[in-house]
Coordinates of C-alpha atoms and ligand atoms in Angstrom, one line a residue:
X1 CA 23.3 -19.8 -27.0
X2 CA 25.5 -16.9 -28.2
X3 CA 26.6 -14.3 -25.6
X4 CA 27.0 -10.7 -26.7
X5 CA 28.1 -7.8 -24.2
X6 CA 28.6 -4.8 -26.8
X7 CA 26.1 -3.3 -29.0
X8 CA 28.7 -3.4 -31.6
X9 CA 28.6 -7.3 -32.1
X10 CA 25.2 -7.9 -31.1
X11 CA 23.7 -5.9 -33.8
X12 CA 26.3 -7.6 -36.8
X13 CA 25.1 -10.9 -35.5
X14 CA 21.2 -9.7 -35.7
X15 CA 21.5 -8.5 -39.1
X16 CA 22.5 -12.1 -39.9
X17 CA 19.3 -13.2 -38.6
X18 CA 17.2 -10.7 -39.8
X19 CA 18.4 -11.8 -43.3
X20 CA 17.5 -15.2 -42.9
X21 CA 14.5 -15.1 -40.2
X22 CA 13.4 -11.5 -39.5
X23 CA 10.7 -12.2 -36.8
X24 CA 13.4 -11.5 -34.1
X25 CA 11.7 -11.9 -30.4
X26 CA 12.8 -9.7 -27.2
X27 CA 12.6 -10.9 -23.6
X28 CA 14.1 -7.8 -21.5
X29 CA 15.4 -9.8 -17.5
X30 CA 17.5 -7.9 -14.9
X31 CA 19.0 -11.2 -14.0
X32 CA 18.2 -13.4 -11.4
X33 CA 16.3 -15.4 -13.6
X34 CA 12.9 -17.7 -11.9
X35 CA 10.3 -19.6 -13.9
X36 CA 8.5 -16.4 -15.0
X37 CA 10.8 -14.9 -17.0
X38 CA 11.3 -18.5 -18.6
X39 CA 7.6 -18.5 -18.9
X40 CA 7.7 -15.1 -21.0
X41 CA 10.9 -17.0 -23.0
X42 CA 8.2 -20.0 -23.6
X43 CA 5.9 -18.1 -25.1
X44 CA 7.8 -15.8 -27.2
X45 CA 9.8 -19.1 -28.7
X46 CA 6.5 -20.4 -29.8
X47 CA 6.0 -16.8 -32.1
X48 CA 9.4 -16.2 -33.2
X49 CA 12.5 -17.6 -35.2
X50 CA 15.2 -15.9 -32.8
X51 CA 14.8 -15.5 -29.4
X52 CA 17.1 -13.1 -28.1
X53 CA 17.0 -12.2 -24.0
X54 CA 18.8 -9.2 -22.3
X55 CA 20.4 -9.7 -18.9
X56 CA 20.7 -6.0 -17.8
X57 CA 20.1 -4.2 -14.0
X58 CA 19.4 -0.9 -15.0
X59 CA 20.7 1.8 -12.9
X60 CA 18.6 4.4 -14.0
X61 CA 15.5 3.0 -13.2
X62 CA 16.2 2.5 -9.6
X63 CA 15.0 5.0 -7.7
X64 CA 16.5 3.9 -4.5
X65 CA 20.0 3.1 -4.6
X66 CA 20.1 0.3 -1.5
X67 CA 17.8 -1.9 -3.9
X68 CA 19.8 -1.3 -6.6
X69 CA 23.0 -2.6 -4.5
X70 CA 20.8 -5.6 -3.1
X71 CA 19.6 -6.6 -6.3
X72 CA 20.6 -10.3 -6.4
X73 CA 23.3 -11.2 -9.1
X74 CA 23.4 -15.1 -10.5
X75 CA 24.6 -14.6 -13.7
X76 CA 26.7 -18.4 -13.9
X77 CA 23.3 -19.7 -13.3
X78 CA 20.9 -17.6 -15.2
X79 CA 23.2 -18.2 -18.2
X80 CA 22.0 -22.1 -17.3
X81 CA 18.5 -21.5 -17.1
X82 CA 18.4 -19.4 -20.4
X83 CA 20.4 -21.9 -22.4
X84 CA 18.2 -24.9 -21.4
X85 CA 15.1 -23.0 -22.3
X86 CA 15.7 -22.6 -25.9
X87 CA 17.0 -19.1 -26.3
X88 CA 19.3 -17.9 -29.2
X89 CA 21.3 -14.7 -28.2
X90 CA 21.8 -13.4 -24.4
X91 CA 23.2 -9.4 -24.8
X92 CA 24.4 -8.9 -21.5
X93 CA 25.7 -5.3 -21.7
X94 CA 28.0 -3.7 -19.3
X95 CA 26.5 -0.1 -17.6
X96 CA 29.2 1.6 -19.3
X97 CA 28.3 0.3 -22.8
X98 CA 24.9 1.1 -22.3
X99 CA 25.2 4.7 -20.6
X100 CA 28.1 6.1 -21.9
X101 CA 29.6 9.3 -19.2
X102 CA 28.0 12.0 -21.7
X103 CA 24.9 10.3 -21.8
X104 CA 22.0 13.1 -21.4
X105 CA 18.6 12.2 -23.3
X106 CA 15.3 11.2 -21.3
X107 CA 12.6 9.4 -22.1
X108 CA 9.0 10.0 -20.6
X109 CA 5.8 8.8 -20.6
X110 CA 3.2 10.9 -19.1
X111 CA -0.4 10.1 -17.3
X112 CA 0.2 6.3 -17.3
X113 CA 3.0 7.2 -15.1
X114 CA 1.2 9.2 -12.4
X115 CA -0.3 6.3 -10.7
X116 CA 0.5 3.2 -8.8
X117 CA 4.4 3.2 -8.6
X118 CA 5.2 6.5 -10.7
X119 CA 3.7 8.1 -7.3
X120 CA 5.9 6.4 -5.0
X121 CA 9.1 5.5 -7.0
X122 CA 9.8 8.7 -8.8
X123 CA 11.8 8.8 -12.4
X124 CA 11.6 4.7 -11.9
X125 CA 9.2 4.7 -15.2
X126 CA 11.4 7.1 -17.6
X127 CA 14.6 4.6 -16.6
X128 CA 11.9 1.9 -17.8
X129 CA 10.8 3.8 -20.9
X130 CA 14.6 4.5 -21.3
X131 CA 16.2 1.3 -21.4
X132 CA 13.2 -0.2 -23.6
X133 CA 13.7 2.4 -26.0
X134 CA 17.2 1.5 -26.2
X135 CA 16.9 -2.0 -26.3
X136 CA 14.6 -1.6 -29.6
X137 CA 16.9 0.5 -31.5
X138 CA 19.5 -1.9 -30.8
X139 CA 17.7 -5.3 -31.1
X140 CA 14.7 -4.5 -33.5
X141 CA 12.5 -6.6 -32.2
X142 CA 9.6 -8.0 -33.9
X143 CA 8.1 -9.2 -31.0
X144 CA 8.6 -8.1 -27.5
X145 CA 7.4 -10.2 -24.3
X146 CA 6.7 -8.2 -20.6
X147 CA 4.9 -9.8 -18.0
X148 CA 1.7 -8.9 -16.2
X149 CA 3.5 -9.0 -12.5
X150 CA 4.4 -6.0 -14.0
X151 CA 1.2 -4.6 -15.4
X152 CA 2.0 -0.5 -15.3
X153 CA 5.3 -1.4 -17.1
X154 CA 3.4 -3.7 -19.3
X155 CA 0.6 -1.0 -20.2
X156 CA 3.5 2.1 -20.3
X157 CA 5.8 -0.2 -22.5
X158 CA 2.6 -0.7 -25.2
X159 CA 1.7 3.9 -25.1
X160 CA 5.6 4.2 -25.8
X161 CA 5.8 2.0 -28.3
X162 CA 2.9 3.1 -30.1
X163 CA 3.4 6.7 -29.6
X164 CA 7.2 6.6 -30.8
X165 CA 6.1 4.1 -33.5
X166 CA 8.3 1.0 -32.8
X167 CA 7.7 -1.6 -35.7
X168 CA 7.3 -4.1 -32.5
X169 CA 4.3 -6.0 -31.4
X170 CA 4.1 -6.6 -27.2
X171 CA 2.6 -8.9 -26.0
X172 CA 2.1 -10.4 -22.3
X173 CA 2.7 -13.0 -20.0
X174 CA 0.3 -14.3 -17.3
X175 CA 1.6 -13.9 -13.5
X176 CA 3.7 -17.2 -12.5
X177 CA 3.4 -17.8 -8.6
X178 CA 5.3 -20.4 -6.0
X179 CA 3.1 -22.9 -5.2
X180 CA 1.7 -20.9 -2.1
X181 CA 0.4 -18.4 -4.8
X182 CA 3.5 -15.5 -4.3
X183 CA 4.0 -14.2 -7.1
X184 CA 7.5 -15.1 -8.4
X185 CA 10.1 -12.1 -8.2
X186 CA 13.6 -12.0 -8.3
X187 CA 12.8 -9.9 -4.9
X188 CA 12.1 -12.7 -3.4
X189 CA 15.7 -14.4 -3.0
X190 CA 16.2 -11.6 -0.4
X191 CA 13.5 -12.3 2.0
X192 CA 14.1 -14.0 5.5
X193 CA 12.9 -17.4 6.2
X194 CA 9.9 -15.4 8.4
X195 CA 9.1 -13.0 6.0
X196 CA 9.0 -15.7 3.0
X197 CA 6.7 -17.7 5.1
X198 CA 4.7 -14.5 5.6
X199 CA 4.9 -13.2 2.0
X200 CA 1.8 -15.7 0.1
X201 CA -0.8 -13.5 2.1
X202 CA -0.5 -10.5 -0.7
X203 CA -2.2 -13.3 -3.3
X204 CA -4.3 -14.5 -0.8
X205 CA -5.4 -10.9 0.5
X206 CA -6.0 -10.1 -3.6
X207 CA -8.3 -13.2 -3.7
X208 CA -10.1 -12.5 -0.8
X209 CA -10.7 -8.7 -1.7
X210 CA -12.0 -9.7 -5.4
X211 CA -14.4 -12.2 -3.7
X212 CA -16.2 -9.9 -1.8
X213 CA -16.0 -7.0 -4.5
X214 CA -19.5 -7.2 -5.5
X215 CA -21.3 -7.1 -2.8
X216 CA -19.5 -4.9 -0.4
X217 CA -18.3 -1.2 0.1
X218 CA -14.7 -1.0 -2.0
X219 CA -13.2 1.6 0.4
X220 CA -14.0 -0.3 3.6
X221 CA -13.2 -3.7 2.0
X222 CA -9.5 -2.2 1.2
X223 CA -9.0 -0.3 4.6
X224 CA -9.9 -4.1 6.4
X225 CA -7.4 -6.1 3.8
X226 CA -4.8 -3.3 4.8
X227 CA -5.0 -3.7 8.4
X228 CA -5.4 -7.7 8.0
X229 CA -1.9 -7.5 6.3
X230 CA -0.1 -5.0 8.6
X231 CA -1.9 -7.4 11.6
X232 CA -0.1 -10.2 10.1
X233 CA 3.7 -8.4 10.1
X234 CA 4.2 -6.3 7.0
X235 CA 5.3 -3.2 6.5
X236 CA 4.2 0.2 4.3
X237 CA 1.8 -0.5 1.9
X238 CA 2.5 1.7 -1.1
X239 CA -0.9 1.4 -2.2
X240 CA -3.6 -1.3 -2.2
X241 CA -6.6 -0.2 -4.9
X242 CA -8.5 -1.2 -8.0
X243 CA -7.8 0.2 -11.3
X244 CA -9.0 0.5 -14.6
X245 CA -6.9 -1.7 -16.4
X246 CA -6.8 0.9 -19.6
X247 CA -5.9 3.7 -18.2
X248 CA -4.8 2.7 -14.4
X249 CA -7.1 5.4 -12.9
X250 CA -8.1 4.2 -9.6
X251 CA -12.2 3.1 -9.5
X252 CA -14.1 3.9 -6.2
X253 CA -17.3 1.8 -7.2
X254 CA -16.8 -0.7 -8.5
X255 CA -18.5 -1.9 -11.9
X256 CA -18.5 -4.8 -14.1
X257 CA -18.4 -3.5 -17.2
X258 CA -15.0 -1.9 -16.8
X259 CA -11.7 -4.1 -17.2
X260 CA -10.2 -3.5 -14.1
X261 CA -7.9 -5.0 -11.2
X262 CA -6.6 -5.1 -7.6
X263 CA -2.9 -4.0 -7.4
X264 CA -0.7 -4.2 -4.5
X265 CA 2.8 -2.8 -3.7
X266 CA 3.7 -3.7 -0.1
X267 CA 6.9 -3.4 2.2
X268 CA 8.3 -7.2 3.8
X269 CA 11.5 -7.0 5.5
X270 CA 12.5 -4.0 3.9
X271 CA 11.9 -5.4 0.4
X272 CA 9.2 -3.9 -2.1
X273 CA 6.7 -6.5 -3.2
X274 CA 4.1 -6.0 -6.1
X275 CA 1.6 -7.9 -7.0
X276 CA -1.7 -7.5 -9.3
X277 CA -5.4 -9.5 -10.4
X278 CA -7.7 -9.4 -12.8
X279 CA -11.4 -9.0 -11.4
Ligands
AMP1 P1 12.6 -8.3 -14.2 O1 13.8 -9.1 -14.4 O2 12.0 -8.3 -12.8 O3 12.8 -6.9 -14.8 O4 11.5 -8.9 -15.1 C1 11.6 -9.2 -16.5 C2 10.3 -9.5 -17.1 O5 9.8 -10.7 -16.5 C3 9.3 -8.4 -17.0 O6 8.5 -8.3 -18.1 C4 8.4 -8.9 -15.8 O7 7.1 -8.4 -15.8 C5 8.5 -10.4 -16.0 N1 8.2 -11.1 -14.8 C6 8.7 -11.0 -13.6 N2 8.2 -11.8 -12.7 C7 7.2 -12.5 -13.3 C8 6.3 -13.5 -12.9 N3 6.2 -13.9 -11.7 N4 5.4 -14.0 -13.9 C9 5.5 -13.5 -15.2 N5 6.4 -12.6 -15.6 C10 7.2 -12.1 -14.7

């Protein structure tokens, strides 16, 4: 596995392999690397002839600047994990080659973003929409993996690139849990041994509330799943509702014919935990 740091190198190296095998693929990590990003690397390896990852914790999608301090660093051993799982280029940029100091454009994506965590992380989207746009110009991606732990990324990720007209297909990656069924986030290296122990009841909460979806009021359903989980020690819940997959507009009945799912962002020992399923 080659290692690249500046954009400079990166993109002389790419050309090479554009030459020879154009259908370049794009797995986007801030580090910290578990068995669902290498899950994403997996399935992207099977589709493309270069498999390039990016290692980079981007500032400017952080909207609280504790969690971007606390966000773990492991580089020695993500560089490991990454090698052993097949992929050709890491570009681990610094912040400074990335955001030079007279960097001043923004990048939006509007409606998508007023739900879920655009309401309670603001300008944490644009920093998403930002970096991704970046990262294509730089990498030219055919292909480009996200996962679905991440589903309003995912869906905001697919409106930017079609609406800016990226020559990249996305695709996605199923949610990868522990064994206990929490869903696997770099997050999760900073949880107490109480709080980890704690922390599977999100999934099980989600399974519990798509069981009884049919046959049961949605709005008392969630208000007794809430209280269930602050009962059982967490903290704020951001939001706990069902959305239409699509368009992420929250559905108050609910109805099979629309693609939708639960969604969950939820406070444990300080740390924000999201979590998603499909109904
Ligand atoms: P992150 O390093 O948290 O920015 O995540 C990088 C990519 O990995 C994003 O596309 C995430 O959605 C994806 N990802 C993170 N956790 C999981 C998981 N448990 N299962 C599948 N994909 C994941």
């Amino acid at each position: 596995m080659k290692i690249f740091h500046d954009i400079k190198s990166i993109r002389a190296e790419l050309k090479k392999h554009q030459n020879i095998a154009p259908n370049i693929g794009l797995v986007p990590t801030m580090g910290a690397i578990h068995d669902g990003h290498l899950s994403l690397v997996k399935q992207i390896k099977q589709q493309c002839s270069t498999t390039v990852a990016t290692i980079f914790v981007n500032q400017k999608q952080f909207n609280n600047p504790e969690d971007y301090q606390n966000y773990p660093n492991t580089l020695a051993v993500d560089i490991e994990k990454l090698k052993n799982s097949g992929v050709d280029i890491l570009f681990n940029p610094s912040a400074d080659e990335i955001y030079n100091p007279n960097f001043a454009t923004t990048v939006g994506v509007n409606k998508l973003t007023d739900q879920l965590c655009g309401k309670t992380r603001p300008g944490h989207f644009d920093g998403v929409a930002l970096i991704i746009t970046k990262l294509f110009n730089i990498i030219k991606p055919a292909t480009a993996i996200f996962g679905e732990k991440d589903f309003q990324q995912l869906q905001i990720i697919k409106k930017l690139t079609s609406d800016l007209n990226f020559d990249t297909k996305i695709i996605s990656g199923k949610i990868i849990r522990e064994d206990d069924g929490l869903a696997m986030s770099s997050r999760n290296l900073r949880l107490s041994k109480k709080a980890r122990e704690i922390a599977p009841q999100i999934y099980q909460t989600l399974l519990k509330i798509r069981k009884q979806i049919s046959h049961s009021n949605l709005e008392a359903i969630l208000l007794s799943a809430s209280q269930e989980l602050s009962k059982a020690g967490f903290g704020v819940i951001d939001y706990l509702q069902i959305c239409d997959e699509e368009n992420l507009q929250p559905i108050n009945f609910f109805n099979n014919q629309i693609k939708s799912r639960i969604f969950i962002a939820i406070y444990l020992d300080k740390i924000r935990l999201i979590d998603n399923l499909k109904i």
